[in-house]
Short mmCIF file of C-alpha atoms and ligand atoms in Angstrom, two decimals:
data_model
loop_
_atom_site.label_atom_id
_atom_site.label_comp_id
_atom_site.label_asym_id
_atom_site.label_seq_id
_atom_site.Cartn_x
_atom_site.Cartn_y
_atom_site.Cartn_z
CA GLN A 1228 -16.14 17.42 -20.75
CA ILE A 1229 -19.57 15.99 -19.93
CA PRO A 1230 -21.13 17.41 -16.66
CA LEU A 1231 -20.77 15.26 -13.75
CA LYS A 1232 -22.42 15.55 -10.62
CA TYR A 1233 -20.00 12.33 -8.74
CA GLY A 1234 -16.71 12.45 -10.83
CA ALA A 1235 -13.64 13.87 -9.51
CA SER A 1236 -14.34 16.36 -6.50
CA ARG A 1237 -11.11 17.95 -6.93
CA GLU A 1238 -8.39 18.27 -9.50
CA GLY A 1239 -4.58 17.98 -9.44
CA LYS A 1240 -2.12 17.19 -6.61
CA ARG A 1241 -3.04 18.06 -3.02
CA THR A 1242 -0.57 20.31 -1.62
CA ASP A 1243 -1.63 20.09 1.99
CA ALA A 1244 0.56 18.90 4.99
CA ALA A 1245 -1.06 15.46 5.39
CA MET A 1246 -0.90 14.54 1.66
CA GLN A 1247 2.92 15.86 1.54
CA ARG A 1248 3.63 13.41 4.43
CA TRP A 1249 2.04 10.60 2.77
CA ARG A 1250 4.41 11.26 -0.19
CA GLU A 1251 7.50 11.58 1.93
CA ASN A 1252 6.68 8.13 3.81
CA ARG A 1253 7.07 6.24 0.25
CA PHE A 1254 7.42 2.83 1.99
CA GLY A 1255 4.29 1.39 3.78
CA GLN A 1256 3.02 -2.24 5.01
CA PHE A 1257 -0.13 -4.03 4.25
CA ILE A 1258 -1.54 -6.17 7.06
CA HIS A 1259 -4.18 -8.72 5.83
CA PHE A 1260 -5.62 -10.48 9.21
CA GLY A 1261 -9.15 -11.60 9.74
CA LEU A 1262 -11.03 -15.11 10.02
CA TYR A 1263 -9.28 -16.28 6.81
CA SER A 1264 -5.69 -16.23 8.72
CA LEU A 1265 -7.23 -19.48 10.89
CA ALA A 1266 -7.74 -21.27 7.70
CA GLY A 1267 -4.40 -20.46 6.32
CA GLY A 1268 -5.26 -21.26 2.69
CA HIS A 1269 -6.06 -25.04 3.75
CA TRP A 1270 -9.73 -26.54 4.41
CA ASN A 1271 -10.62 -30.11 5.45
CA GLY A 1272 -6.82 -30.73 5.66
CA LYS A 1273 -6.44 -29.84 2.08
CA TYR A 1274 -4.52 -26.93 0.13
CA VAL A 1275 -6.94 -24.57 -1.46
CA GLU A 1276 -6.20 -22.80 -4.97
CA GLY A 1277 -6.51 -19.18 -4.99
CA ALA A 1278 -5.97 -16.29 -2.83
CA ALA A 1279 -6.01 -17.31 1.28
CA GLU A 1280 -8.16 -14.23 2.05
CA TRP A 1281 -10.93 -15.65 -0.58
CA ILE A 1282 -11.06 -19.09 0.92
CA LYS A 1283 -14.95 -19.17 1.80
CA GLY A 1284 -15.87 -18.76 -1.84
CA ASN A 1285 -12.48 -21.03 -3.14
CA ALA A 1286 -13.66 -23.76 -0.80
CA ARG A 1287 -17.15 -23.50 -1.20
CA ILE A 1288 -17.57 -23.07 2.59
CA SER A 1289 -21.16 -22.62 4.13
CA ASP A 1290 -21.85 -19.55 6.16
CA GLU A 1291 -21.93 -21.41 9.38
CA ASP A 1292 -19.16 -23.33 8.93
CA TYR A 1293 -17.12 -20.31 8.02
CA GLU A 1294 -18.61 -18.45 10.93
CA ALA A 1295 -17.78 -21.07 13.06
CA LEU A 1296 -14.16 -19.76 12.97
CA THR A 1297 -15.08 -17.05 15.20
CA ARG A 1298 -14.98 -19.50 18.02
CA GLN A 1299 -11.14 -20.27 16.83
CA PHE A 1300 -10.23 -16.70 17.06
CA VAL A 1301 -8.24 -16.80 20.17
CA LEU A 1302 -4.74 -15.17 18.99
CA PRO A 1303 -2.69 -16.81 21.38
CA GLU A 1304 0.62 -15.62 20.07
CA PHE A 1305 -0.90 -11.84 19.15
CA ASP A 1306 1.11 -8.75 20.33
CA ALA A 1307 0.65 -5.68 18.25
CA ARG A 1308 3.53 -4.15 19.80
CA GLU A 1309 5.75 -7.12 17.89
CA TRP A 1310 3.96 -6.53 14.63
CA ALA A 1311 4.92 -2.62 15.25
CA ARG A 1312 8.53 -3.53 16.52
CA ILE A 1313 8.94 -5.73 13.14
CA ALA A 1314 7.34 -3.05 11.03
CA LYS A 1315 9.89 -0.31 12.53
CA GLU A 1316 12.45 -2.42 11.95
CA MET A 1317 11.78 -3.12 8.18
CA GLY A 1318 11.73 0.87 7.87
CA VAL A 1319 8.10 1.53 6.92
CA LYS A 1320 6.49 4.95 7.79
CA TYR A 1321 2.93 3.92 7.30
CA SER A 1322 0.90 0.68 7.78
CA VAL A 1323 -2.70 -0.12 6.41
CA ILE A 1324 -4.78 -2.82 8.18
CA THR A 1325 -7.81 -4.92 7.03
CA THR A 1326 -10.27 -3.57 9.67
CA LYS A 1327 -12.93 -5.36 7.44
CA HIS A 1328 -12.14 -7.71 4.40
CA HIS A 1329 -14.87 -9.10 1.94
CA GLU A 1330 -15.74 -11.94 4.68
CA GLY A 1331 -17.35 -8.82 6.75
CA PHE A 1332 -15.53 -9.67 10.07
CA CYS A 1333 -14.33 -6.69 11.95
CA LEU A 1334 -11.24 -6.29 13.79
CA TRP A 1335 -12.86 -3.78 16.08
CA PRO A 1336 -15.94 -4.24 18.52
CA SER A 1337 -18.58 -2.70 16.00
CA GLU A 1338 -21.75 -1.16 17.42
CA TYR A 1339 -23.50 -2.22 13.87
CA THR A 1340 -22.43 -5.75 13.97
CA ASP A 1341 -21.86 -9.07 16.05
CA TYR A 1342 -19.73 -10.32 13.43
CA ASP A 1343 -16.35 -8.64 15.20
CA VAL A 1344 -13.52 -9.27 17.68
CA SER A 1345 -15.98 -8.99 20.74
CA ARG A 1346 -17.87 -12.38 19.87
CA THR A 1347 -14.76 -14.17 19.99
CA PRO A 1348 -12.52 -15.76 22.77
CA PHE A 1349 -10.05 -13.19 21.90
CA GLY A 1350 -12.80 -10.45 22.86
CA ARG A 1351 -10.60 -7.58 22.77
CA ASP A 1352 -10.23 -4.28 20.60
CA LEU A 1353 -7.59 -5.70 18.17
CA LEU A 1354 -7.63 -2.56 16.01
CA LYS A 1355 -7.22 -0.34 18.99
CA GLU A 1356 -4.49 -2.20 20.07
CA TYR A 1357 -2.41 -1.96 16.50
CA VAL A 1358 -3.45 1.52 16.18
CA ASP A 1359 -1.75 2.38 19.67
CA ALA A 1360 1.33 0.17 19.04
CA TYR A 1361 2.04 1.50 15.49
CA THR A 1362 1.21 5.23 16.70
CA GLN A 1363 3.82 4.54 19.39
CA GLU A 1364 6.37 3.39 16.92
CA GLY A 1365 5.76 6.57 15.04
CA ILE A 1366 4.08 4.86 12.05
CA ASP A 1367 1.22 6.40 10.47
CA VAL A 1368 -2.04 4.07 10.41
CA TYR A 1369 -4.39 3.84 7.49
CA PHE A 1370 -7.45 1.38 7.47
CA TYR A 1371 -8.54 -1.07 4.56
CA TYR A 1372 -12.13 -1.62 4.57
CA SER A 1373 -14.19 -3.84 2.27
CA ILE A 1374 -17.20 -2.59 0.53
CA ILE A 1375 -18.13 -5.86 -0.35
CA ASP A 1376 -19.31 -7.78 2.74
CA TRP A 1377 -20.16 -11.45 1.96
CA ASN A 1378 -21.68 -11.79 5.63
CA HIS A 1379 -24.15 -8.65 5.46
CA PRO A 1380 -27.81 -9.86 4.93
CA ASP A 1381 -28.11 -6.65 3.23
CA TRP A 1382 -24.97 -6.63 0.98
CA ARG A 1383 -26.07 -7.21 -2.69
CA SER A 1384 -23.38 -7.60 -5.48
CA ARG A 1385 -25.93 -6.52 -8.12
CA VAL A 1386 -29.31 -4.47 -7.60
CA GLU A 1387 -32.00 -5.85 -9.68
CA THR A 1388 -35.44 -5.83 -8.01
CA VAL A 1389 -37.13 -3.15 -5.56
CA GLU A 1390 -35.91 -5.42 -2.70
CA ASP A 1391 -32.44 -5.50 -3.79
CA SER A 1392 -32.28 -1.57 -3.78
CA LEU A 1393 -33.87 -1.47 -0.23
CA ALA A 1394 -31.45 -3.72 0.89
CA PHE A 1395 -28.71 -2.16 -0.75
CA PHE A 1396 -29.30 1.05 0.71
CA ARG A 1397 -29.83 -0.25 4.13
CA TYR A 1398 -26.44 -1.67 3.75
CA CYS A 1399 -25.16 1.65 2.68
CA ASP A 1400 -26.32 3.13 5.96
CA PHE A 1401 -24.26 0.49 7.67
CA MET A 1402 -21.43 1.04 5.86
CA ASN A 1403 -21.49 4.81 6.47
CA LYS A 1404 -22.45 4.33 10.38
CA GLN A 1405 -19.05 1.87 10.38
CA ILE A 1406 -16.80 4.11 8.44
CA THR A 1407 -17.92 7.35 11.05
CA GLU A 1408 -17.51 4.50 13.89
CA LEU A 1409 -13.80 3.99 12.91
CA MET A 1410 -13.19 7.49 12.14
CA THR A 1411 -14.60 8.75 15.83
CA ARG A 1412 -13.04 5.67 17.62
CA TYR A 1413 -9.61 5.89 16.17
CA PRO A 1414 -8.79 9.65 15.38
CA GLU A 1415 -5.30 8.67 14.58
CA VAL A 1416 -6.20 7.19 11.22
CA LYS A 1417 -4.45 9.06 8.42
CA GLY A 1418 -6.76 7.89 5.66
CA PHE A 1419 -8.87 4.88 4.43
CA TRP A 1420 -7.87 1.99 1.54
CA PHE A 1421 -11.26 1.13 0.31
CA ASP A 1422 -11.55 -2.34 -1.58
CA GLY A 1423 -14.32 -4.29 -3.32
CA THR A 1424 -15.99 -1.73 -5.73
CA TRP A 1425 -16.03 -3.67 -8.58
CA ASP A 1426 -19.50 -5.45 -8.06
CA LYS A 1427 -22.48 -4.08 -10.23
CA SER A 1428 -24.05 -2.79 -7.31
CA VAL A 1429 -21.54 -0.15 -6.62
CA VAL A 1430 -20.95 0.74 -10.00
CA LYS A 1431 -24.49 1.14 -10.83
CA PHE A 1432 -24.60 3.58 -7.64
CA GLY A 1433 -21.42 5.53 -7.87
CA LYS A 1434 -22.95 8.23 -5.77
CA ILE A 1435 -22.55 6.05 -2.59
CA THR A 1436 -18.79 6.27 -3.07
CA TRP A 1437 -19.23 10.00 -3.67
CA ASP A 1438 -21.15 10.15 -0.27
CA ILE A 1439 -18.52 8.23 1.31
CA GLU A 1440 -15.90 10.66 0.39
CA GLN A 1441 -17.91 13.62 1.63
CA LEU A 1442 -18.79 12.09 4.67
CA MET A 1443 -14.84 11.29 5.30
CA HIS A 1444 -13.93 14.87 4.73
CA ARG A 1445 -16.43 16.35 6.92
CA LEU A 1446 -15.35 13.94 9.66
CA ASN A 1447 -11.60 14.73 8.98
CA PRO A 1448 -10.66 17.39 6.08
CA GLY A 1449 -6.98 15.92 5.77
CA ILE A 1450 -8.20 12.23 5.60
CA ILE A 1451 -6.56 10.52 2.54
CA CYS A 1452 -8.13 8.41 0.29
CA GLY A 1453 -7.09 6.79 -3.03
CA SER A 1454 -9.10 6.49 -6.39
CA ARG A 1455 -10.21 2.74 -5.73
CA LEU A 1456 -13.17 3.87 -3.55
CA ARG A 1457 -14.74 6.26 -6.74
CA VAL A 1458 -17.14 5.24 -9.07
CA ASP A 1459 -18.92 8.25 -10.86
CA GLU A 1460 -22.52 8.12 -11.88
CA LYS A 1461 -21.73 6.64 -15.48
CA GLY A 1462 -20.03 3.66 -13.67
CA ALA A 1463 -16.36 4.82 -14.29
CA ARG A 1464 -13.58 3.76 -11.81
CA HIS A 1465 -10.42 5.26 -10.57
CA PHE A 1466 -10.77 7.98 -13.30
CA ASP A 1467 -14.00 9.72 -13.95
CA THR A 1468 -15.69 9.68 -17.50
CA ASN A 1469 -14.14 13.00 -18.13
CA GLY A 1470 -10.51 11.14 -17.36
CA LYS A 1471 -10.00 12.72 -13.96
CA LEU A 1472 -8.61 11.00 -11.32
CA MET A 1473 -10.99 10.75 -8.20
CA GLY A 1474 -9.61 10.51 -4.92
CA ASP A 1475 -6.22 11.48 -3.80
CA TYR A 1476 -3.80 8.97 -5.45
CA GLU A 1477 -4.18 6.42 -8.37
CA GLN A 1478 -4.85 3.25 -6.24
CA GLY A 1479 -4.97 0.98 -9.15
CA TRP A 1480 -1.20 -0.59 -8.97
CA GLU A 1481 -2.18 -3.78 -7.34
CA ARG A 1482 0.93 -5.97 -7.63
CA SER A 1483 2.12 -3.70 -10.48
CA LEU A 1484 4.45 -1.01 -11.25
CA PRO A 1485 3.97 1.63 -13.84
CA GLU A 1486 6.36 1.55 -16.72
CA LYS A 1487 7.34 5.36 -16.39
CA ALA A 1488 6.09 7.98 -14.02
CA PRO A 1489 2.39 8.61 -13.78
CA GLN A 1490 1.04 12.42 -13.64
CA ASN A 1491 -0.62 11.86 -10.29
CA ASP A 1492 0.49 10.65 -7.15
CA TRP A 1493 0.08 6.95 -6.92
CA GLU A 1494 0.68 3.80 -4.58
CA CYS A 1495 1.68 0.23 -5.62
CA VAL A 1496 0.50 -2.51 -3.12
CA MET A 1497 2.63 -5.83 -3.28
CA THR A 1498 2.41 -9.49 -2.19
CA ILE A 1499 5.79 -11.63 -1.48
CA PRO A 1500 4.33 -14.60 -3.39
CA GLU A 1501 2.50 -14.08 -6.44
CA ASN A 1502 -0.93 -13.40 -5.16
CA GLN A 1503 -1.63 -14.39 -1.28
CA TRP A 1504 -2.77 -11.53 1.02
CA GLY A 1505 -4.13 -13.55 3.80
CA TYR A 1506 -2.03 -15.88 5.68
CA GLN A 1507 -1.58 -19.21 3.46
CA ALA A 1508 0.33 -21.74 5.59
CA ASP A 1509 1.77 -23.17 2.36
CA TRP A 1510 3.41 -20.30 -0.28
CA ARG A 1511 3.78 -21.74 -3.50
CA GLY A 1512 5.52 -20.30 -7.06
CA HIS A 1513 8.02 -17.51 -6.95
CA ILE A 1514 8.60 -15.86 -3.56
CA LYS A 1515 10.03 -12.48 -3.78
CA SER A 1516 13.41 -11.72 -2.08
CA ALA A 1517 14.08 -8.90 -0.12
CA THR A 1518 16.40 -7.65 -3.10
CA GLU A 1519 13.76 -7.89 -5.59
CA ILE A 1520 11.38 -5.97 -3.03
CA ILE A 1521 14.08 -3.10 -2.62
CA GLU A 1522 14.33 -2.81 -6.40
CA MET A 1523 10.62 -2.26 -6.48
CA LEU A 1524 10.73 0.41 -3.57
CA ALA A 1525 13.60 2.21 -5.40
CA ALA A 1526 11.57 1.62 -8.91
CA ALA A 1527 8.41 3.36 -7.41
CA THR A 1528 10.22 6.11 -5.51
CA SER A 1529 12.12 7.17 -8.90
CA MET A 1530 8.40 7.59 -10.54
CA ASN A 1531 7.15 9.45 -7.36
CA GLY A 1532 5.07 6.53 -6.37
CA ASN A 1533 4.65 4.69 -3.00
CA PHE A 1534 5.43 1.21 -2.38
CA VAL A 1535 3.04 -1.02 0.21
CA LEU A 1536 4.37 -4.43 0.70
CA ASN A 1537 1.72 -7.05 2.39
CA PHE A 1538 2.21 -9.25 5.55
CA GLY A 1539 -0.23 -11.93 6.41
CA PRO A 1540 0.12 -12.75 9.74
CA LYS A 1541 -1.05 -16.57 11.12
CA GLY A 1542 -4.09 -17.58 12.70
CA ASP A 1543 -2.52 -17.67 16.13
CA GLY A 1544 -1.78 -13.73 15.83
CA SER A 1545 2.36 -14.13 15.11
CA LEU A 1546 3.98 -13.02 12.10
CA ARG A 1547 5.52 -15.72 9.46
CA GLU A 1548 9.22 -16.30 9.76
CA GLU A 1549 9.57 -15.60 5.85
CA GLU A 1550 8.05 -12.20 6.72
CA LYS A 1551 10.19 -11.57 9.97
CA GLN A 1552 13.35 -12.53 7.65
CA MET A 1553 11.88 -10.14 4.80
CA ALA A 1554 11.67 -7.18 7.52
CA ARG A 1555 15.22 -7.95 8.79
CA LYS A 1556 16.99 -7.93 5.37
CA VAL A 1557 14.86 -4.86 4.03
CA GLY A 1558 15.31 -3.04 7.26
CA LYS A 1559 19.33 -3.68 7.35
CA TRP A 1560 19.10 -1.86 3.58
CA MET A 1561 16.96 0.99 4.82
CA GLN A 1562 19.17 1.77 7.75
CA LEU A 1563 21.83 2.71 5.49
CA ASN A 1564 19.99 3.47 2.08
CA GLY A 1565 16.71 5.06 3.37
CA GLU A 1566 17.60 8.65 2.66
CA ALA A 1567 17.55 7.45 -1.26
CA ILE A 1568 14.04 6.65 -0.68
CA TYR A 1569 12.26 8.53 2.45
CA GLY A 1570 11.37 12.29 1.06
CA CYS A 1571 12.66 11.16 -2.56
CA VAL A 1572 10.92 11.86 -5.77
CA GLN A 1573 11.76 11.19 -9.66
CA ALA A 1574 14.90 12.97 -10.73
CA PRO A 1575 14.84 14.84 -14.10
CA LEU A 1576 17.55 12.52 -15.54
CA LYS A 1577 17.52 10.42 -18.37
CA PRO A 1578 16.83 6.75 -16.97
CA GLN A 1579 19.80 4.17 -17.13
CA LYS A 1580 20.00 0.63 -17.36
CA TRP A 1581 21.97 0.20 -14.19
CA GLY A 1582 18.69 1.22 -12.09
CA TYR A 1583 16.66 4.00 -10.90
CA TYR A 1584 17.64 7.54 -9.93
CA THR A 1585 15.88 9.40 -7.14
CA ARG A 1586 16.35 12.87 -5.78
CA HIS A 1587 15.86 14.22 -2.32
CA ARG A 1588 13.08 16.84 -2.15
CA ASP A 1589 15.33 19.49 -0.78
CA ASN A 1590 18.97 18.46 0.15
CA GLY A 1591 20.04 18.69 -3.41
CA PHE A 1592 21.58 15.26 -3.61
CA VAL A 1593 20.78 12.88 -6.65
CA TYR A 1594 20.81 8.96 -5.66
CA MET A 1595 21.69 6.39 -8.08
CA VAL A 1596 20.20 2.87 -7.10
CA VAL A 1597 22.30 0.29 -8.97
CA CYS A 1598 20.47 -2.85 -9.44
CA TYR A 1599 22.02 -4.04 -12.88
CA GLN A 1600 25.94 -4.31 -12.33
CA PRO A 1601 27.17 -3.32 -15.74
CA VAL A 1602 29.68 -6.45 -17.35
CA SER A 1603 31.90 -2.95 -18.36
CA GLY A 1604 32.00 -1.93 -14.91
CA MET A 1605 31.07 1.58 -15.78
CA LEU A 1606 28.13 3.28 -14.92
CA LYS A 1607 26.84 5.86 -17.44
CA VAL A 1608 25.23 9.38 -16.05
CA VAL A 1609 24.01 11.67 -18.62
CA LEU A 1610 23.85 15.05 -17.00
CA PRO A 1611 22.29 18.53 -18.30
CA THR A 1612 25.07 20.26 -20.28
CA GLY A 1613 27.49 21.91 -18.36
CA SER A 1614 27.00 20.10 -14.95
CA VAL A 1615 29.89 19.10 -12.74
CA ILE A 1616 29.82 16.03 -10.31
CA GLU A 1617 31.41 17.69 -7.11
CA ASN A 1618 31.49 14.56 -5.31
CA CYS A 1619 30.02 10.77 -5.44
CA VAL A 1620 30.05 8.33 -2.95
CA VAL A 1621 28.56 5.01 -2.05
CA LEU A 1622 26.12 5.07 0.79
CA GLY A 1623 27.73 3.11 3.57
CA LYS A 1624 31.18 3.58 2.30
CA GLU A 1625 31.73 7.28 2.32
CA GLY A 1626 35.11 7.02 2.98
CA MET A 1627 35.48 5.53 -0.71
CA GLU A 1628 34.95 8.45 -2.94
CA LEU A 1629 34.28 7.56 -6.56
CA LYS A 1630 36.21 9.52 -9.52
CA PRO A 1631 33.44 9.98 -12.35
CA GLU A 1632 35.40 10.66 -15.80
CA LYS A 1633 33.89 12.69 -18.47
CA SER A 1634 33.27 10.56 -21.69
CA THR A 1635 31.39 12.92 -24.04
CA LYS A 1636 29.96 16.52 -23.83
CA ASN A 1637 27.60 15.74 -20.99
CA GLU A 1638 27.90 12.19 -20.45
CA PHE A 1639 30.34 11.08 -17.27
CA VAL A 1640 31.11 7.06 -16.54
CA ILE A 1641 31.54 6.20 -13.09
CA PRO A 1642 33.83 2.97 -12.28
CA ALA A 1643 31.23 0.54 -10.63
CA PRO A 1644 32.26 -0.22 -7.04
CA GLU A 1645 32.75 -4.00 -6.46
CA VAL A 1646 29.55 -4.83 -4.09
CA LYS A 1647 29.00 -8.20 -3.67
CA ASP A 1648 26.09 -8.55 -1.09
CA GLY A 1649 23.36 -9.65 -3.25
CA PHE A 1650 21.54 -6.00 -2.63
CA PRO A 1651 21.33 -3.18 -4.80
CA TYR A 1652 23.86 -0.31 -3.76
CA VAL A 1653 23.26 3.41 -3.67
CA ILE A 1654 25.59 6.26 -5.05
CA ARG A 1655 25.00 9.61 -3.94
CA LEU A 1656 25.74 12.57 -6.64
CA LYS A 1657 26.31 16.29 -5.44
CA LEU A 1658 26.37 18.33 -8.24
CA LYS A 1659 28.42 21.19 -8.76
CA GLU A 1660 26.64 24.51 -6.62
CA GLY A 1661 23.99 26.15 -8.87
CA ASP A 1662 23.68 23.08 -10.73
CA SER A 1663 22.12 21.05 -7.64
CA VAL A 1664 19.34 18.98 -9.24
CA GLY A 1665 16.98 20.65 -6.92
CA ASN A 1666 16.84 24.30 -8.98
CA TYR A 1667 17.79 23.35 -12.54
CA VAL A 1668 15.37 22.93 -14.91
CA ALA A 1669 15.66 19.46 -16.07
CA PRO A 1670 15.77 18.24 -19.72
CA LYS A 1671 12.80 16.30 -20.99
CA VAL A 1672 13.56 12.82 -20.11
C1 LIG B 2693 -7.75 -10.70 -9.11
O1 LIG B 2693 -8.86 -9.83 -8.49
C2 LIG B 2693 -8.51 -9.18 -7.18
C3 LIG B 2693 -7.08 -9.43 -6.74
C4 LIG B 2693 -7.06 -9.01 -5.24
C5 LIG B 2693 -8.51 -8.41 -4.25
C6 LIG B 2693 -8.17 -8.11 -3.21
C7 LIG B 2693 -7.28 -9.12 -2.27
O2 LIG B 2693 -8.08 -9.76 -1.67
C8 LIG B 2693 -6.51 -7.82 -1.05
O3 LIG B 2693 -7.47 -7.64 -0.22
C9 LIG B 2693 -6.10 -6.92 -2.13
C10 LIG B 2693 -5.52 -5.75 -1.88
N1 LIG B 2693 -7.26 -6.59 -3.03
C11 LIG B 2693 -7.36 -5.69 -4.36
C12 LIG B 2693 -9.59 -8.52 -5.00
C13 LIG B 2693 -9.39 -9.07 -6.28
#
C-alpha cells in the first residue's frame, strides 16, 4: 500500500438507502441526445463510419459547420413525457441522460456557456422537461457529463505548457460551476455518469476528479458516482494505485459483461447495435434482439450488477421505431418476470448451463432464468445437501407446477416446460422452510 492523497475516498460497498435503491433498480436506460443526433451518423449525404456521437471528428467537420447544427435544433417531435412513457413501458427504474457529451453542447440553459439549448430555435430547458417527466413516471434520473469538451476554448486534451495549464484550470473551474449548476437546478438528480477521463490532461491532474467527488458530496452526500470519473495522483483510473475501487461502483463495463461476479457493485452499459450511442440513421452489423438484451439483464442481475440499455433519439426529438419495439418486447417480459430482476442478487448456487440464477433479496425465492433449453428436456439444479424444493412454478404459468426429481444426493432435475415464444422463461423455486436461500450458508460456487 503506498500513501495516496487522491485515491479511493472510501472502501467497500456503500450501505446507505440511496445506494441500496440504485442496487434494487437493476435495470436502467441511457439516453444519448445532442447536436450529433441531428446528423444521424451522416454528413453531406454520406454515411460516416464510427460512433454517430463522434461524427465531428469522424467526418472532420469544422467548428463553424458543426456549430451551425444549433440552428437546426428545433425538435418538432420532442415530448419528454413520451420518452418517459416508453421508458416506463420497458420497465427501467432509472435513466441516464447526456447533459453534455464530448461535443460540449448542453441540454440545459447553462449560465456558463452559450453553447446550449437556450441558443437554439427549440429554446426550452430540455433537461428540466426530461427530469420532470421521468420523475413523474417514478424513474430515477442520472446525469451523464463529459469532462472532455471539444467546444470549450480552455479544454486541453494534454497539458504541456504553462499556457495549457492556465487554460485547463480555467476549464476545471467552468466544469465545477456546471456540475454545481446541474445539482442545484435539478435537485432530483440521483447521481452522475462521468465520461471522457482518458485524456492525458485528466490523467496527469487526477486531483481534479477528487475535487469533483468532494464538491458533489458537499452538495448532496447521497449522490451516486461510478469509478469512471476517478483518476488518482499517479494516473490510475477506476481502481487507485493500491487497487482500491474509486467511486461507488465499477463503471468500466462498457458494452461488456464480466465472466463472474465482481466483488464491487458494478454496472454494464449496452448499445443495441455494435457501437452507436447517438442516433445513427443507418444501423449496420448485428442489432441485438430483445431476447439477447433480456439475457444480458438476467446475467448482470445474477452477478450483482446493473444493466443500462442505450437509446439514441432522432434529431426531430422522437424515438426511433426499433427502440420503441425493443421497449415493448422487453417491457412485456418484465411485466411477467420482473420479480426475478428487481431487488434481486446473485444466488449462492453453482451456475448451470441453462442460464442464470437470481435470488430475491428478501422474499426467499430463487429464480432460474432459462435461456438455453436443454436437448435432454431436463434442467439440472444442484442445491446444498439436505435442501428440499417445496414449490416450483413457471412465472406467468403459476398454475402449471413442475415436479423436480432427485437425481443424486443433492442434485435435482426439473422437466423443462415447453416454451416456444423465443424469450427466456423463469422458474421460481421455493426451498423448504429453514433452507430458504436467504439464510443458509451457500457452498462456495
Ligand atoms: C472505444 O472508445 C470509446 C467508446 C465509447 C465512448 C463513449 C461513447 O461516446 C458513449 O458516450 C459511451 C457511454 N462512452 C464510453 C468513448 C470512447
